[in-house]
Coordinates of C-alpha atoms and ligand atoms in Angstrom, one line a residue:
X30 CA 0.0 0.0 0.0
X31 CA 1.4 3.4 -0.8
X32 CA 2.3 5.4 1.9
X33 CA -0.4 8.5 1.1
X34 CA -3.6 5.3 1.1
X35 CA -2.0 3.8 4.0
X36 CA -2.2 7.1 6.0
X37 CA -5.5 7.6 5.1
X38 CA -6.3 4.0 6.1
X39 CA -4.6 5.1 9.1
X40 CA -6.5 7.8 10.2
X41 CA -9.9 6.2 9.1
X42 CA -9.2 3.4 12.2
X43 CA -8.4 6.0 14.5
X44 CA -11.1 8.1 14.1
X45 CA -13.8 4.9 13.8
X46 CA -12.3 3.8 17.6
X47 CA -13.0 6.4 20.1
X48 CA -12.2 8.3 22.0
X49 CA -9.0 9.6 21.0
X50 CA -7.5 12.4 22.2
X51 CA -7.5 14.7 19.2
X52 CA -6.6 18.1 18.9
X53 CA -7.1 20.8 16.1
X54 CA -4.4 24.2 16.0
X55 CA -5.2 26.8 13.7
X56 CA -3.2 29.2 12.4
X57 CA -2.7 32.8 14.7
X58 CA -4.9 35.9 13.9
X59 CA -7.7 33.3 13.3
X60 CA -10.3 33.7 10.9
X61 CA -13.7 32.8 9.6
X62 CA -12.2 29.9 7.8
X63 CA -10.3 28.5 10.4
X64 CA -12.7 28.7 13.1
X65 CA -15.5 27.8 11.3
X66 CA -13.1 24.8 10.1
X67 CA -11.4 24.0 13.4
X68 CA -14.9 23.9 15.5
X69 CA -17.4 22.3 12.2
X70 CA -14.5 19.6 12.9
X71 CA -14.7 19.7 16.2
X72 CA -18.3 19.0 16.7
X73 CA -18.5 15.6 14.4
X74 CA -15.3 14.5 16.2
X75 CA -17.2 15.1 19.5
X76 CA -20.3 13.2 18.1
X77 CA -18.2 10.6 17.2
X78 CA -17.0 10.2 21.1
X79 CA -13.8 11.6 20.9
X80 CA -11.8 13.5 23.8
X81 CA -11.0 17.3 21.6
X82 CA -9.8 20.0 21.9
X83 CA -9.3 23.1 19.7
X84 CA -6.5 25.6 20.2
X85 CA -6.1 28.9 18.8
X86 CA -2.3 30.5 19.1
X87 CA -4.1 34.1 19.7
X88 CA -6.9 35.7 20.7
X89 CA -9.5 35.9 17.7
X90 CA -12.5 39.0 16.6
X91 CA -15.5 38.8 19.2
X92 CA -17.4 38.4 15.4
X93 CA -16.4 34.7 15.4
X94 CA -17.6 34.0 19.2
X95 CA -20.8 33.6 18.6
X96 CA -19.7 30.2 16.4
X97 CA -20.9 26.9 18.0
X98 CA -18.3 25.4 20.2
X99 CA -16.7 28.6 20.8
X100 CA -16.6 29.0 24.3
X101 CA -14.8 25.7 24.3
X102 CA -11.3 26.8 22.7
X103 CA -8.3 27.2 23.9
X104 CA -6.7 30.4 23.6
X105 CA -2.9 30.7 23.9
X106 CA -1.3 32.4 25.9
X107 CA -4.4 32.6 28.8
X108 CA -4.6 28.5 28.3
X109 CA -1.3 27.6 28.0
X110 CA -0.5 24.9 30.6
X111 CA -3.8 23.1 28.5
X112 CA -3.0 24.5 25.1
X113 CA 0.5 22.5 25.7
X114 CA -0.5 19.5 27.2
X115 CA -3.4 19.1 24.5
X116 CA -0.6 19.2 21.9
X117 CA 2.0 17.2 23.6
X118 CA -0.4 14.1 24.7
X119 CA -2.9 14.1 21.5
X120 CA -3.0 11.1 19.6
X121 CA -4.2 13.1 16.6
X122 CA -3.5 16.3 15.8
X123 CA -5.0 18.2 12.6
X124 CA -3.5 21.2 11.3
X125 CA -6.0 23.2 9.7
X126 CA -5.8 26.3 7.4
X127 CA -2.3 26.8 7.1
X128 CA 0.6 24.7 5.7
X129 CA 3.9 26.4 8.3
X130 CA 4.5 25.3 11.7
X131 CA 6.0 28.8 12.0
X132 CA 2.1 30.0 11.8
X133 CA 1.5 28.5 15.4
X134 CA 4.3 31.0 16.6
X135 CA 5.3 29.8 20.0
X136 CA 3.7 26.7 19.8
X137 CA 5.3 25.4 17.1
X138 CA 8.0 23.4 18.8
X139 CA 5.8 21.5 20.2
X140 CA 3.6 20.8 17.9
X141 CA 6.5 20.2 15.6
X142 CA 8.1 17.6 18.5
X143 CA 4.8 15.9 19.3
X144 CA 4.2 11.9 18.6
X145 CA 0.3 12.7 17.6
X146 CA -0.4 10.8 13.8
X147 CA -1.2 14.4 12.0
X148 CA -3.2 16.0 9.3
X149 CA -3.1 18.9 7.5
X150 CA -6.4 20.3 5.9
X151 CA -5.4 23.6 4.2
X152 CA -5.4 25.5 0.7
X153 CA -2.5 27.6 1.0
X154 CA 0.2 27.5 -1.7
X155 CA 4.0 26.4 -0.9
X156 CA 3.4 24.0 2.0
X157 CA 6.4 24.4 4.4
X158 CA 5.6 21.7 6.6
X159 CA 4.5 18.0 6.0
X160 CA 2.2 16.3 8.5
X161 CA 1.7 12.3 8.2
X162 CA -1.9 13.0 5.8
X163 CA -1.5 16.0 4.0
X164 CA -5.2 17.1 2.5
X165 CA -4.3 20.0 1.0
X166 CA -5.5 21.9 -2.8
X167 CA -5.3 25.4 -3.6
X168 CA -8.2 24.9 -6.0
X169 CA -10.7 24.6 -3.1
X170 CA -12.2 27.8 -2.1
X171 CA -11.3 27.3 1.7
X172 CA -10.5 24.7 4.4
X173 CA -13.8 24.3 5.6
X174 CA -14.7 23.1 1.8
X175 CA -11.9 20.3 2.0
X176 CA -13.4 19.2 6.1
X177 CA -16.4 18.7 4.6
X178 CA -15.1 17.1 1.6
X179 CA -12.9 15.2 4.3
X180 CA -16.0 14.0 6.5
X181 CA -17.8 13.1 3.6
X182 CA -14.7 10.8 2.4
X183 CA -14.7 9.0 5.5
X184 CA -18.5 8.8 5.5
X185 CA -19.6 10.1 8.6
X186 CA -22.1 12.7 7.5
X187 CA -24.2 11.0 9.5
X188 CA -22.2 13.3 12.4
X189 CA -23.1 16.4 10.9
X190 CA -25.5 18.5 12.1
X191 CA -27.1 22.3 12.3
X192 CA -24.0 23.6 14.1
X193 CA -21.3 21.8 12.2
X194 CA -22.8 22.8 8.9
X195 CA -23.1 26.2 10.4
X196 CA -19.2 26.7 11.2
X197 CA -18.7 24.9 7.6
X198 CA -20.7 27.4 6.1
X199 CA -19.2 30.0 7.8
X200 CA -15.7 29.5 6.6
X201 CA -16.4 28.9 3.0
X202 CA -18.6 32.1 3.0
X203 CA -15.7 34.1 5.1
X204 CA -13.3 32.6 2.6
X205 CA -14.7 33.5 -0.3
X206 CA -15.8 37.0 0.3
X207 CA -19.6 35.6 0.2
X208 CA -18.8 34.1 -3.5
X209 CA -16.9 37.1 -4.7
X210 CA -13.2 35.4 -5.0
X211 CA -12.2 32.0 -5.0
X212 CA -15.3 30.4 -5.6
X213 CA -15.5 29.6 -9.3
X214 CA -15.6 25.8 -8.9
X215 CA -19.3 24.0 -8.7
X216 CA -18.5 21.6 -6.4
X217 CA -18.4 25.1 -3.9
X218 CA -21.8 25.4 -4.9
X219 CA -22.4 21.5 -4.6
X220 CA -21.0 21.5 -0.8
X221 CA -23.1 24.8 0.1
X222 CA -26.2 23.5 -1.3
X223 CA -26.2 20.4 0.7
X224 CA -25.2 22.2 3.6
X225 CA -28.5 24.1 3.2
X226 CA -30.2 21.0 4.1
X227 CA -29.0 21.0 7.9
X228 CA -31.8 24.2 8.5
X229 CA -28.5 26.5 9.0
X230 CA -29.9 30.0 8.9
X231 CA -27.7 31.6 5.9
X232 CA -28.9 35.1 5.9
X233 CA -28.5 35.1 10.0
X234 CA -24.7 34.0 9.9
X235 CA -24.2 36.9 7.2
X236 CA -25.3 39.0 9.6
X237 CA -23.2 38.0 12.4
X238 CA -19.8 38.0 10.2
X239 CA -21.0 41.2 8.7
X240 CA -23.4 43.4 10.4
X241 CA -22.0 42.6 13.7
X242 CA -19.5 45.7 14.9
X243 CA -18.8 48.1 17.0
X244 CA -19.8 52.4 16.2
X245 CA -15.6 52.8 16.7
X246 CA -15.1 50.1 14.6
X247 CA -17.1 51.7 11.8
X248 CA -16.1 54.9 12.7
X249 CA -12.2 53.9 12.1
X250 CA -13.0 52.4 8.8
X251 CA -14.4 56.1 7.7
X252 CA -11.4 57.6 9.4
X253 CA -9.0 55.0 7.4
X254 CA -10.9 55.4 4.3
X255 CA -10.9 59.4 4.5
X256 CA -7.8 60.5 6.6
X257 CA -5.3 58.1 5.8
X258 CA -6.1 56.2 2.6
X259 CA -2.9 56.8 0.1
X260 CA -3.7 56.7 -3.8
X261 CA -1.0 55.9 -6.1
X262 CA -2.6 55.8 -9.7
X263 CA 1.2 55.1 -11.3
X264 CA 1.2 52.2 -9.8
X265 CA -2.7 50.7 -9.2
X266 CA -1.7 50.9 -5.4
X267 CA -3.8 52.1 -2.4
X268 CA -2.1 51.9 1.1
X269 CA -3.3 52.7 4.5
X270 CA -1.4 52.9 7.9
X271 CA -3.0 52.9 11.1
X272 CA -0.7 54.1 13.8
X273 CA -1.3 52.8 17.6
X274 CA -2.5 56.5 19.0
X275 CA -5.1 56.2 15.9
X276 CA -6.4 53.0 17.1
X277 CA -6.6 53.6 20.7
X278 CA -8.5 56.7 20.0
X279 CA -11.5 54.5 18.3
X280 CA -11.0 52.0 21.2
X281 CA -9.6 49.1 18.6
X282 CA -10.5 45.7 19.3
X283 CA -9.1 42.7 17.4
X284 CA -10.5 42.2 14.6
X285 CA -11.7 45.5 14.0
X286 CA -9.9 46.1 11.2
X287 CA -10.6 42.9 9.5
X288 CA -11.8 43.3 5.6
X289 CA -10.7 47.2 5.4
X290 CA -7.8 46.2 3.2
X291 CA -10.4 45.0 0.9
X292 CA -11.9 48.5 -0.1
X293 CA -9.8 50.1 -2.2
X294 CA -10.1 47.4 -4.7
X295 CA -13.4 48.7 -5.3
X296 CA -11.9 52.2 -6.6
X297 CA -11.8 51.5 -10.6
X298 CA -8.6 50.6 -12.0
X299 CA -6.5 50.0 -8.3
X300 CA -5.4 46.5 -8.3
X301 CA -3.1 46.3 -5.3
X302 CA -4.2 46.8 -1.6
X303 CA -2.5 47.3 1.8
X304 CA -2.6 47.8 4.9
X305 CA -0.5 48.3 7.8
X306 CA -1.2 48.1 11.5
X307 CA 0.7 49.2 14.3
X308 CA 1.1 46.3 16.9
X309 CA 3.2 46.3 19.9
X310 CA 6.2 44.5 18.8
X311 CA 5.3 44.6 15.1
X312 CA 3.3 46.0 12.0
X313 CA 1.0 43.5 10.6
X314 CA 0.3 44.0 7.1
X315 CA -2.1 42.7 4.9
X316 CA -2.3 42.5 1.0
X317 CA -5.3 42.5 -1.4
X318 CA -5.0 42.5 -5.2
X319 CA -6.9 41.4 -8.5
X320 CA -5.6 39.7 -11.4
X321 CA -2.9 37.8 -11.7
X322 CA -0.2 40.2 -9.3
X323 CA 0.7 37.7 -6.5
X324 CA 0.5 39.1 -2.9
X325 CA 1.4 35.8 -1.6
X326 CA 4.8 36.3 -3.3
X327 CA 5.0 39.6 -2.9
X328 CA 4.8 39.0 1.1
X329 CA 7.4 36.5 1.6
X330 CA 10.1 37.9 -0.1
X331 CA 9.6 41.0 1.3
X332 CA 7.4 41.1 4.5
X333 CA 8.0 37.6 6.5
X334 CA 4.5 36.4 5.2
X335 CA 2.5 34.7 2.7
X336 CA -0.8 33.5 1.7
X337 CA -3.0 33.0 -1.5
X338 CA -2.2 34.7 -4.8
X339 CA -4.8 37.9 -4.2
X340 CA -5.2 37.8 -0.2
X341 CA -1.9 37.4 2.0
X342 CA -0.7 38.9 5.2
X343 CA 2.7 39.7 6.6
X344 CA 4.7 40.8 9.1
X345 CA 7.2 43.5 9.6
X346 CA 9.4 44.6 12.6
X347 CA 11.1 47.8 12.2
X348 CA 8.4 51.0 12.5
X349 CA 5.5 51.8 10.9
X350 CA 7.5 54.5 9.1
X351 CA 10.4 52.7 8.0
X352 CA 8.1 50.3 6.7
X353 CA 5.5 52.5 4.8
X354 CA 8.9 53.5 2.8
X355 CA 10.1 50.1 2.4
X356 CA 7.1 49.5 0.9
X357 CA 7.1 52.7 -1.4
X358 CA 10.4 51.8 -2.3
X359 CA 9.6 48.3 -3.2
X360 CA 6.7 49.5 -5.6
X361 CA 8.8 51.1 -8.9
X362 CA 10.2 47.3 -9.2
X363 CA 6.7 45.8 -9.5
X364 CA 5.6 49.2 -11.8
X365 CA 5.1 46.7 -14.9
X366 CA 3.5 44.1 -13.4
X367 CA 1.3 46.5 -11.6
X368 CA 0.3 48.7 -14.6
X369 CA -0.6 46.0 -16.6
X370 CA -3.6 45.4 -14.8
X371 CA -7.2 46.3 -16.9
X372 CA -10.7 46.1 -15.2
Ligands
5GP8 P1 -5.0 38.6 6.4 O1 -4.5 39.7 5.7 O2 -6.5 38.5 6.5 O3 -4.4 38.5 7.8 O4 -4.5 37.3 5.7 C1 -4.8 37.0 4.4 C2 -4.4 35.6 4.0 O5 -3.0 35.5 4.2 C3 -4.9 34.5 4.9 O6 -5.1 33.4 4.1 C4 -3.9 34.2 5.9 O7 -3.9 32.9 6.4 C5 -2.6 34.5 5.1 N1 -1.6 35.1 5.9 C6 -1.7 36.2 6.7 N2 -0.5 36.5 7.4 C7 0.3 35.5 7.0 C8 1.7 35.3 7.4 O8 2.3 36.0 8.1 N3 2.3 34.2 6.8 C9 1.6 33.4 5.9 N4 2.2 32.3 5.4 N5 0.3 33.6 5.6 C10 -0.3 34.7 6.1
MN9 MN1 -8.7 29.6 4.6

């Protein structure tokens, strides 16, 4: 038997002989996907009669609490002593929505070290890290496509429910920018459809992703848009920087500032997106583009990050200021690429 069935075979016994001790680790700064992912897993593992446990490696946007199973996760650092032991004496471990150990950040020793058989379900590009079953395919509009996909290989719809279609829902809608991007495959369609059929109340999770936030937050997102958005027709570029006084004046929360790199792609004939936040210790950056210009790329080689080919994040930890111009600087090299770019 070849290794890749013989895994699967693998996995198959252990999760038809409960309980296990399983655990599922996401990726940090956590989103719709991978907690919709993590906890629609969760809740057919739990069915099934298995000991689990989910463990985000940071805290994650109050939008996302309100998902089943959420008051169960373990948040690191606050649960570390659990978070650890979880990872350390699982039996099975799945690795869902990203493909880098590095993406657990502290935890990623141990998760690296630990005997648990483990699976990664994830549709990142570039895997850096191998786990024993790797289910992974950029194709597939999100991770919580594939778990379903996954549950349905191993046949135990059976375990699925209102609440695990819910979070499954959840992650392919969060994924996709509610079937704007990545979601030109019918078997997308296929998966939602029959994930209709569980009674989950589609227009209500909308809402709750959505229509769910705070006056400050919407109040920064008018200040970001108006005060500090930064046009640059010559190269199909829009940048915004939020500094940390700026954010503690509109009371930021995590999250808060979730989907605002996503606007200026909506100005006619900008194709490139980003946005940098002052952290503590870091600026986080995101990157939005459309057409073929590849912010996954783009944020490796010059950001510590990655991610798809028109959604990616990064990280960088000199100033905001020294990184804005970094970022100018870096912008006449990509000019043709950039400029090619037609609506
Ligand atoms: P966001 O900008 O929403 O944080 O992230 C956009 C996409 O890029 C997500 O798929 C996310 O998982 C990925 N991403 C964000 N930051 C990083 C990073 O530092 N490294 C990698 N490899 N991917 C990232
Ligand atoms: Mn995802």
């Amino acid at each position: 038997m070849n290794p890749e069935r013989q895994h699967k075979s693998e996995i198959k016994s252990l999760l038809e002989n409960p309980p296990r001790r399983i655990t599922i680790i996401t990726h940090v700064n956590p989103d719709g996907d991978a907690m919709g992912s993590s906890l629609g897993l969760e809740t057919v593992l739990i069915c099934m009669g298995h000991d689990t446990a989910v463990i985000a490696p940071n805290v994650y946007p109050e939008f996302l609490h309100w998902l089943p199973g959420n008051k169960n996760v373990l948040v690191y650092p606050a649960d570390k002593s659990i978070a650890e032991k979880k990872i350390s004496q699982a039996e099975v471990i799945f690795i869902i929505d990203f493909n880098d150990f590095r993406r657990v950040n502290q935890l990623k020793n141990l998760l690296e070290n630990s005997p648990a058989f483990k699976v990664i379900i994830d549709h990142h590009p570039c895997p850096e890290s191998r786990a024993n079953l790797n289910i992974t395919d950029v194709s597939v509009s999100s991770t919580a496509e594939l778990v379903y996909q996954f549950i349905k290989n191993l046949e135990l719809q059976k375990f699925i429910n209102r609440e695990v279609a819910t979070c499954l829902f959840t992650g392919i809608m969060a994924d996709t920018g509610c079937f704007s991007y990545n979601s030109s495959r019918k078997e997308t369609y296929l998966a939602v459809s029959e994930l209709l059929d569980y009674g989950i109340d589609k227009d209500g999770i909308y809402y709750k992703l959505y229509d769910n936030f705070t006056a400050h937050r919407m109040q920064l997102l008018g200040y970001a848009l108006n005060k500090k958005m930064q046009v640059l027709p010559e190269y199909k570029t829009v940048f915004i920087s939020l500094n940390k006084d700026e954010l503690v004046k509109f009371d930021f929360q995590t999250g808060d500032s979730e989907n605002f790199v996503n606007y200026p792609l909506s100005i006619k004939n900008i194709c490139f997106s980003a946005l940098f936040i002052e952290r503590d210790d870091h600026v986080k950056i995101s990157f939005r583009s459309k057409g073929d210009f590849a912010v996954n790329e783009f944020a490796r080689k010059h950001f510590n990050g990655g991610g798809h080919l028109n959604a990616a994040g990064g990280e960088s930890y000199t100033t905001l200021d020294k990184t804005l111009h970094a970022f100018r600087d870096l912008l006449p090299e990509y000019k043709e690429q950039l400029i090619k770019y037609e609506i």
